[in-house]
Tab-separated table of C-alpha atoms in Angstrom:
chain	number	residue	atom	x	y	z
A	1	MET	CA	-0.191	-0.135	-0.237
A	2	THR	CA	1.297	3.296	-0.710
A	3	ALA	CA	-0.113	4.525	2.890
A	4	CYS	CA	3.871	3.008	3.508
A	5	GLY	CA	5.546	5.355	2.249
A	6	THR	CA	8.925	4.879	0.943
A	7	THR	CA	12.594	6.296	2.017
A	8	GLU	CA	15.911	7.059	-0.598
A	9	ASP	CA	18.678	5.204	0.576
A	10	SER	CA	22.553	6.700	-0.302
A	11	GLU	CA	23.291	4.879	-3.317
A	12	GLY	CA	19.564	6.357	-4.665
A	13	GLY	CA	17.136	3.086	-4.065
A	14	SER	CA	14.383	2.855	-1.925
A	15	SER	CA	13.787	1.106	1.061
A	16	ASP	CA	10.353	0.657	2.891
A	17	ALA	CA	9.822	3.560	5.747
A	18	ALA	CA	8.397	2.554	9.246
A	19	CYS	CA	4.509	1.086	9.221
A	20	ASP	CA	3.244	2.678	12.206
A	21	LEU	CA	0.183	4.608	11.504
A	22	LYS	CA	-2.481	4.429	14.320
A	23	LEU	CA	-6.193	5.216	14.586
A	24	ALA	CA	-7.463	5.845	17.935
A	25	PHE	CA	-10.707	5.424	19.784
A	26	PHE	CA	-11.464	7.482	22.558
A	27	GLY	CA	-14.035	7.136	25.178
A	28	PRO	CA	-15.524	4.314	27.533
A	29	GLU	CA	-13.855	0.992	27.153
A	30	THR	CA	-14.490	0.497	30.946
A	31	GLY	CA	-16.628	1.861	33.863
A	32	PRO	CA	-20.383	2.205	34.038
A	33	ALA	CA	-20.766	3.551	30.249
A	34	ALA	CA	-18.697	0.974	28.890
A	35	GLY	CA	-21.690	-1.037	27.176
A	36	LEU	CA	-22.295	2.049	25.116
A	37	GLY	CA	-18.171	1.783	24.202
A	38	LYS	CA	-18.041	-1.356	23.003
A	39	PRO	CA	-19.813	-2.001	20.427
A	40	ILE	CA	-17.955	1.138	19.148
A	41	ILE	CA	-14.637	-0.260	19.100
A	42	GLN	CA	-15.958	-3.178	17.682
A	43	GLY	CA	-17.262	-1.533	14.716
A	44	ALA	CA	-14.019	0.225	14.028
A	45	GLN	CA	-11.701	-2.827	15.240
A	46	LEU	CA	-13.640	-4.556	12.532
A	47	ALA	CA	-12.868	-2.242	9.660
A	48	VAL	CA	-9.029	-1.938	10.912
A	49	ASP	CA	-9.364	-5.764	10.533
A	50	GLN	CA	-10.748	-5.802	7.289
A	51	TYR	CA	-8.551	-3.250	5.722
A	52	ASN	CA	-5.336	-5.094	6.964
A	53	GLU	CA	-5.957	-8.145	5.150
A	54	ASP	CA	-4.779	-6.834	2.186
A	55	ALA	CA	-2.373	-4.592	3.431
A	56	ASP	CA	1.355	-4.415	3.077
A	57	CYS	CA	1.414	-2.006	5.773
A	58	GLU	CA	-1.254	-2.467	8.438
A	59	VAL	CA	-2.651	0.205	10.454
A	60	GLU	CA	-3.402	-0.330	14.398
A	61	LEU	CA	-6.286	0.697	15.983
A	62	THR	CA	-5.626	1.917	20.184
A	63	ILE	CA	-8.084	2.599	22.770
A	64	SER	CA	-8.288	5.514	24.742
A	65	ASP	CA	-10.559	4.795	27.560
A	66	SER	CA	-11.742	7.614	28.906
A	67	GLN	CA	-14.797	5.981	30.668
A	68	GLY	CA	-16.795	8.594	29.107
A	69	SER	CA	-16.044	10.911	31.649
A	70	PRO	CA	-14.989	14.708	30.904
A	71	ASP	CA	-12.272	14.735	33.441
A	72	GLU	CA	-10.752	11.917	32.029
A	73	ALA	CA	-10.422	13.548	28.333
A	74	PRO	CA	-7.862	16.229	28.473
A	75	SER	CA	-4.988	14.079	29.336
A	76	LEU	CA	-6.068	11.402	27.015
A	77	ALA	CA	-6.510	14.114	23.983
A	78	THR	CA	-2.906	15.172	24.960
A	79	GLN	CA	-1.159	12.245	24.848
A	80	LEU	CA	-3.058	11.392	21.234
A	81	ALA	CA	-2.165	14.689	20.181
A	82	GLY	CA	1.629	14.176	21.314
A	83	ASP	CA	1.938	10.633	18.842
A	84	GLU	CA	2.281	11.561	15.339
A	85	SER	CA	1.713	8.549	14.548
A	86	VAL	CA	-1.968	8.758	15.260
A	87	ILE	CA	-3.480	10.671	12.287
A	88	GLY	CA	-7.675	9.924	13.064
A	89	VAL	CA	-9.789	9.346	16.188
A	90	VAL	CA	-12.710	7.969	16.239
A	91	GLY	CA	-14.575	9.351	18.710
A	92	PRO	CA	-14.536	10.870	21.498
A	93	ALA	CA	-17.641	9.096	22.337
A	94	PHE	CA	-19.821	11.019	24.214
A	95	SER	CA	-20.700	14.867	23.830
A	96	GLY	CA	-19.327	15.808	27.356
A	97	GLU	CA	-15.996	14.372	26.846
A	98	SER	CA	-16.102	15.665	23.103
A	99	ALA	CA	-16.719	19.145	24.464
A	100	ALA	CA	-13.727	18.497	26.787
A	101	ALA	CA	-10.959	17.345	24.244
A	102	GLY	CA	-12.361	19.271	20.994
A	103	PRO	CA	-10.021	21.684	21.636
A	104	ILE	CA	-6.881	19.634	22.227
A	105	PHE	CA	-7.197	18.068	19.108
A	106	ALA	CA	-8.082	21.383	17.153
A	107	GLU	CA	-5.148	22.553	17.990
A	108	ALA	CA	-2.906	19.315	17.113
A	109	GLY	CA	-4.979	19.358	13.736
A	110	LEU	CA	-5.974	15.435	14.725
A	111	PRO	CA	-9.134	14.801	12.607
A	112	THR	CA	-11.743	13.252	14.485
A	113	ILE	CA	-15.511	11.405	13.667
A	114	SER	CA	-17.277	10.839	16.471
A	115	PRO	CA	-20.118	7.847	15.590
A	116	SER	CA	-22.071	8.759	18.603
A	117	ALA	CA	-21.588	12.359	19.844
A	118	THR	CA	-24.591	14.184	19.319
A	119	ASN	CA	-24.969	17.758	21.419
A	120	PRO	CA	-25.558	20.305	19.013
A	121	ALA	CA	-22.924	22.864	20.337
A	122	LEU	CA	-19.755	20.520	19.592
A	123	SER	CA	-20.458	21.990	15.636
A	124	THR	CA	-20.159	25.377	16.746
A	125	ASN	CA	-16.534	25.570	18.316
A	126	GLY	CA	-14.939	26.410	14.975
A	127	TRP	CA	-12.913	23.160	15.524
A	128	ASP	CA	-11.925	22.460	11.535
A	129	THR	CA	-11.113	18.912	13.111
A	130	PHE	CA	-14.024	17.911	14.258
A	131	HIS	CA	-17.167	15.945	12.293
A	132	ARG	CA	-19.732	13.301	13.262
A	133	ALA	CA	-20.954	10.408	11.199
A	134	LEU	CA	-24.574	10.850	12.701
A	135	GLY	CA	-27.425	13.464	13.172
A	136	ASN	CA	-27.241	15.754	16.234
A	137	ASP	CA	-29.741	16.381	19.419
A	138	ALA	CA	-30.994	19.246	16.981
A	139	THR	CA	-32.865	16.802	14.792
A	140	GLN	CA	-32.978	14.020	17.674
A	141	GLY	CA	-34.997	15.931	19.819
A	142	PRO	CA	-37.493	17.395	17.925
A	143	ALA	CA	-38.044	13.756	16.154
A	144	ALA	CA	-38.398	12.310	19.923
A	145	ALA	CA	-40.998	14.911	20.556
A	146	LYS	CA	-42.963	14.248	17.408
A	147	TYR	CA	-43.050	10.872	18.152
A	148	ILE	CA	-44.245	11.619	21.612
A	149	GLN	CA	-47.253	13.518	20.119
A	150	ASP	CA	-47.963	11.684	17.240
A	151	VAL	CA	-47.449	8.256	17.967
A	152	VAL	CA	-47.869	7.782	21.412
A	153	GLN	CA	-50.486	10.629	21.603
A	154	ALA	CA	-49.182	11.725	25.262
A	155	LYS	CA	-50.986	15.103	25.810
A	156	SER	CA	-48.862	15.651	28.859
A	157	THR	CA	-45.038	14.419	29.115
A	158	PHE	CA	-42.942	15.112	32.194
A	159	VAL	CA	-39.123	15.970	31.301
A	160	ILE	CA	-36.076	14.457	33.057
A	161	ASP	CA	-32.334	14.876	32.596
A	162	ASP	CA	-29.234	13.929	33.818
A	163	ALA	CA	-27.357	17.275	33.910
A	164	SER	CA	-24.957	15.858	31.543
A	165	GLU	CA	-23.884	17.749	28.825
A	166	TYR	CA	-25.493	15.342	26.682
A	167	GLY	CA	-28.709	14.503	28.076
A	168	ALA	CA	-29.367	18.232	29.733
A	169	GLY	CA	-29.153	19.491	26.320
A	170	LEU	CA	-31.327	16.751	24.620
A	171	ALA	CA	-33.821	17.392	27.303
A	172	GLU	CA	-34.287	20.809	26.403
A	173	ILE	CA	-34.606	20.505	22.922
A	174	VAL	CA	-37.576	17.692	23.588
A	175	ALA	CA	-39.012	20.040	26.023
A	176	ASP	CA	-39.158	23.132	24.102
A	177	THR	CA	-40.510	21.266	21.301
A	178	LEU	CA	-43.393	19.847	23.137
A	179	GLY	CA	-44.023	23.755	24.693
A	180	ASP	CA	-47.307	23.885	27.012
A	181	SER	CA	-47.828	19.899	26.730
A	182	VAL	CA	-44.538	19.458	29.154
A	183	ALA	CA	-46.368	18.957	32.986
A	184	GLY	CA	-43.083	19.216	34.748
A	185	THR	CA	-39.552	18.893	34.602
A	186	ASP	CA	-36.998	17.716	36.933
A	187	THR	CA	-32.709	16.948	36.958
A	188	ILE	CA	-31.007	14.317	38.298
A	189	GLN	CA	-27.309	13.365	38.692
A	190	ALA	CA	-24.964	10.929	37.009
A	191	GLY	CA	-24.638	7.975	39.474
A	192	GLN	CA	-27.611	8.826	41.780
A	193	THR	CA	-29.238	5.615	42.646
A	194	ASP	CA	-32.718	7.018	44.776
A	195	PHE	CA	-35.090	8.907	42.768
A	196	SER	CA	-37.490	8.955	45.201
A	197	ALA	CA	-37.718	12.777	44.805
A	198	THR	CA	-38.230	12.618	40.801
A	199	VAL	CA	-40.952	9.602	41.434
A	200	THR	CA	-43.194	11.916	43.621
A	201	LYS	CA	-43.097	14.879	41.376
A	202	VAL	CA	-43.997	12.515	38.420
A	203	LYS	CA	-46.179	10.972	40.493
A	204	SER	CA	-48.082	14.668	41.390
A	205	ASP	CA	-48.065	15.718	37.603
A	206	LYS	CA	-49.763	12.443	36.120
A	207	PRO	CA	-48.328	12.864	32.854
A	208	ASP	CA	-49.321	10.391	29.993
A	209	ALA	CA	-45.123	9.901	29.344
A	210	VAL	CA	-42.081	10.501	30.584
A	211	PHE	CA	-39.338	11.656	28.651
A	212	PHE	CA	-35.530	11.261	30.061
A	213	GLY	CA	-32.439	12.673	28.653
A	214	GLY	CA	-29.287	10.566	29.805
A	215	TYR	CA	-27.897	6.880	30.093
A	216	TYR	CA	-28.608	3.503	30.454
A	217	ALA	CA	-27.247	3.122	33.876
A	218	GLU	CA	-29.351	5.782	35.229
A	219	ALA	CA	-32.110	5.315	33.106
A	220	THR	CA	-32.495	1.084	34.342
A	221	ILE	CA	-33.214	2.313	37.794
A	222	LEU	CA	-35.202	5.380	37.014
A	223	VAL	CA	-37.869	3.076	35.062
A	224	GLY	CA	-37.813	0.515	38.278
A	225	GLN	CA	-38.665	3.256	40.774
A	226	LEU	CA	-41.376	4.806	38.448
A	227	ARG	CA	-43.309	1.865	37.876
A	228	ASP	CA	-42.864	0.714	41.227
A	229	GLY	CA	-44.331	4.303	42.460
A	230	GLY	CA	-47.104	4.112	40.417
A	231	PHE	CA	-46.502	5.468	37.247
A	232	ASP	CA	-47.810	3.458	33.933
A	233	GLY	CA	-47.320	5.495	30.939
A	234	VAL	CA	-45.132	5.767	28.101
A	235	PHE	CA	-41.172	6.122	29.188
A	236	VAL	CA	-39.428	7.641	26.317
A	237	VAL	CA	-35.936	7.414	26.360
A	238	ALA	CA	-32.912	8.740	23.216
A	239	ASP	CA	-29.845	6.776	22.102
A	240	GLY	CA	-27.403	6.793	25.937
A	241	VAL	CA	-30.054	4.556	26.441
A	242	LYS	CA	-30.138	2.108	23.428
A	243	ASP	CA	-27.934	-0.965	25.627
A	244	PRO	CA	-28.576	-4.352	26.432
A	245	ALA	CA	-28.074	-2.992	29.857
A	246	TYR	CA	-31.192	-1.441	29.839
A	247	LEU	CA	-32.997	-5.006	29.674
A	248	ASP	CA	-31.972	-5.167	33.139
A	249	ALA	CA	-34.760	-3.041	34.423
A	250	GLY	CA	-36.871	-6.548	33.480
A	251	LYS	CA	-40.782	-5.969	32.985
A	252	ALA	CA	-40.287	-2.390	33.965
A	253	ALA	CA	-38.424	-1.603	30.595
A	254	GLU	CA	-41.468	-3.624	28.828
A	255	GLY	CA	-42.721	-0.745	26.135
A	256	THR	CA	-39.744	1.987	26.428
A	257	ILE	CA	-39.811	3.937	22.940
A	258	ILE	CA	-35.818	4.737	21.970
A	259	THR	CA	-34.788	7.164	19.496
A	260	CYS	CA	-31.466	6.802	18.016
A	261	PRO	CA	-30.035	8.680	14.649
A	262	CYS	CA	-28.575	4.914	14.305
A	263	ILE	CA	-29.253	2.907	11.294
A	264	PRO	CA	-30.820	-0.740	12.655
A	265	ASP	CA	-28.857	-3.360	11.728
A	266	THR	CA	-31.737	-5.268	10.052
A	267	ASP	CA	-32.071	-2.741	7.390
A	268	PRO	CA	-30.676	-4.133	4.161
A	269	ALA	CA	-27.937	-1.583	3.963
A	270	VAL	CA	-25.770	-2.966	6.837
A	271	ALA	CA	-26.995	-6.596	6.662
A	272	GLU	CA	-23.545	-7.877	5.092
A	273	PHE	CA	-21.843	-5.468	7.913
A	274	ALA	CA	-24.238	-6.768	10.575
A	275	SER	CA	-23.108	-10.308	9.668
A	276	ALA	CA	-19.478	-10.131	9.483
A	277	TYR	CA	-19.544	-8.549	12.856
A	278	GLU	CA	-21.564	-11.062	14.589
A	279	ASP	CA	-18.818	-13.498	12.627
A	280	GLU	CA	-16.084	-11.664	14.366
A	281	PHE	CA	-17.456	-10.931	17.986
A	282	GLY	CA	-20.118	-13.697	17.926
A	283	GLU	CA	-22.578	-11.415	19.055
A	284	ALA	CA	-24.869	-8.960	17.174
A	285	ALA	CA	-24.095	-5.392	16.413
A	286	GLY	CA	-24.691	-2.824	19.039
A	287	THR	CA	-25.206	1.283	19.233
A	288	TYR	CA	-23.186	2.944	17.004
A	289	ALA	CA	-20.468	-0.098	15.556
A	290	ALA	CA	-22.151	0.677	12.162
A	291	GLU	CA	-21.267	4.695	12.481
A	292	ALA	CA	-18.115	3.245	14.163
A	293	TYR	CA	-17.234	0.990	11.178
A	294	ASP	CA	-17.849	4.067	8.573
A	295	ALA	CA	-16.128	6.880	10.655
A	296	ALA	CA	-13.015	4.289	10.594
A	297	SER	CA	-13.797	3.602	7.039
A	298	ILE	CA	-12.545	7.317	5.842
A	299	PHE	CA	-9.941	7.662	7.636
A	300	LEU	CA	-8.498	4.181	6.115
A	301	ALA	CA	-9.975	5.001	2.956
A	302	GLY	CA	-7.575	8.268	3.274
A	303	ILE	CA	-4.912	5.838	4.260
A	304	GLY	CA	-4.901	3.508	1.554
A	305	GLU	CA	-4.122	6.618	-1.223
A	306	GLY	CA	-1.390	7.166	0.395
A	307	ILE	CA	-1.900	9.848	3.329
A	308	ASP	CA	0.490	9.718	6.106
A	309	ASN	CA	-0.187	12.703	7.802
A	310	ARG	CA	-2.769	14.587	9.816
A	311	GLU	CA	-2.852	17.774	7.470
A	312	ASP	CA	-3.278	15.246	4.267
A	313	MET	CA	-6.073	13.236	6.541
A	314	LEU	CA	-8.135	16.652	7.492
A	315	ALA	CA	-8.168	17.758	3.873
A	316	PHE	CA	-9.690	14.321	2.845
A	317	VAL	CA	-11.780	13.699	5.435
A	318	ASN	CA	-13.675	16.996	4.596
A	319	ASP	CA	-13.587	16.471	0.806
A	320	TYR	CA	-15.195	12.764	1.668
A	321	ASP	CA	-18.181	12.140	-0.226
A	322	GLU	CA	-19.065	8.508	-0.572
A	323	PRO	CA	-21.571	5.707	0.239
A	324	GLY	CA	-20.993	4.043	3.623
A	325	ILE	CA	-22.882	1.633	5.269
A	326	THR	CA	-25.031	3.732	7.064
A	327	LYS	CA	-25.523	6.531	4.756
A	328	GLN	CA	-23.897	9.093	2.188
A	329	LEU	CA	-21.157	10.182	3.853
A	330	THR	CA	-19.997	13.445	3.867
A	331	PHE	CA	-19.631	16.359	5.851
A	332	ASP	CA	-20.937	20.138	5.639
A	333	GLU	CA	-18.221	22.862	6.615
A	334	THR	CA	-19.369	22.685	10.604
A	335	GLY	CA	-18.292	18.670	10.838
A	336	GLU	CA	-22.276	17.652	10.671
A	337	PRO	CA	-23.056	14.722	8.065
A	338	SER	CA	-25.315	15.854	5.496
A	339	ASP	CA	-27.472	12.770	5.186
A	340	VAL	CA	-29.404	12.624	8.482
A	341	HIS	CA	-32.260	10.017	9.992
A	342	VAL	CA	-33.602	9.194	13.133
A	343	TYR	CA	-35.124	5.638	13.834
A	344	ALA	CA	-37.459	4.297	16.454
A	345	TYR	CA	-36.915	1.318	18.841
A	346	THR	CA	-38.772	-0.436	21.512
A	347	VAL	CA	-38.628	-2.687	24.352
A	348	LYS	CA	-40.778	-5.510	22.996
A	349	ASP	CA	-40.368	-8.927	25.127
A	350	GLY	CA	-37.472	-8.036	26.649
A	351	ALA	CA	-35.463	-7.352	23.771
A	352	ILE	CA	-34.715	-3.791	21.850
A	353	VAL	CA	-36.388	-4.311	18.551
A	354	ALA	CA	-36.593	-1.459	15.699
A	355	ASP	CA	-39.969	0.010	15.099
A	356	SER	CA	-39.847	2.953	12.427
A	357	GLU	CA	-38.013	5.801	11.073
A	358	ILE	CA	-39.210	8.820	12.203
A	359	LYS	CA	-40.300	11.663	9.773
């Protein structure tokens, strides 16, 4: 592969240069959000493994385990920025860590493509290195509200957020879109396990639906306490809850609606990927595995064309316009994808199953 490059020797000939190009995953490998990180890692790894099958110069995927924490992000981003062999980052995975790491990647000229961070503000910071392979919450939030109004037909909705960059931003968009039908709002904290105060507020307002902006660790406990407290309406969440661990809530999770700007693995466009993923890892592709595969594939296409530095890779990503497995992969001047879709999923018979695209 031309990505290896050549160097002139002292007699005018050439010899292979070191094959040390790397891509990095940035996000949770361990910690309370590891379930959301695992399929992203594996989706990117599958793309790298497939590329390396025919490569003279193999590419390495390294893991920067942030545990999904904005506090861990700056030091990890600084480490990656200092390693010139890293010429692309699949991630950061979450919005909070993306906000913390973004300035460091921008200063280093290190291009990033997040397969999962959805806070709309991330593309407004002027970071020319920032890209994401999915729609942001300015599209997911209104879609969730539309589903609540048109499909659930809830006349009143209680909105809860987890105070995170992702959850609070998404919940605010949903509440603003729902307008006067919002029965009440409340904020919890990541790591909290006692939601009795929130349950009391929900019980008092008697909403038809509850929307929660946050992650699966809290949602799994929250939905159980809401059900035990007498809430029998529809529980609606977003992509941060779309993880098999949410099913640990058991019967309390049944009927939950989950929105996600991620294509179902049952879609014919991703069937080949889904099959290869299951063959490789012995399990079905999880949330954002396909988007991570697409993100890694963009970088690998650049390496395959001979790119071996960050500046050229950034230009390549900015100009990229090719079909991926999830969508046509191309970005606007802010790094947002030009092709955006939001889907609804539901928990049925103890499984998260695709419902429909929200249009």
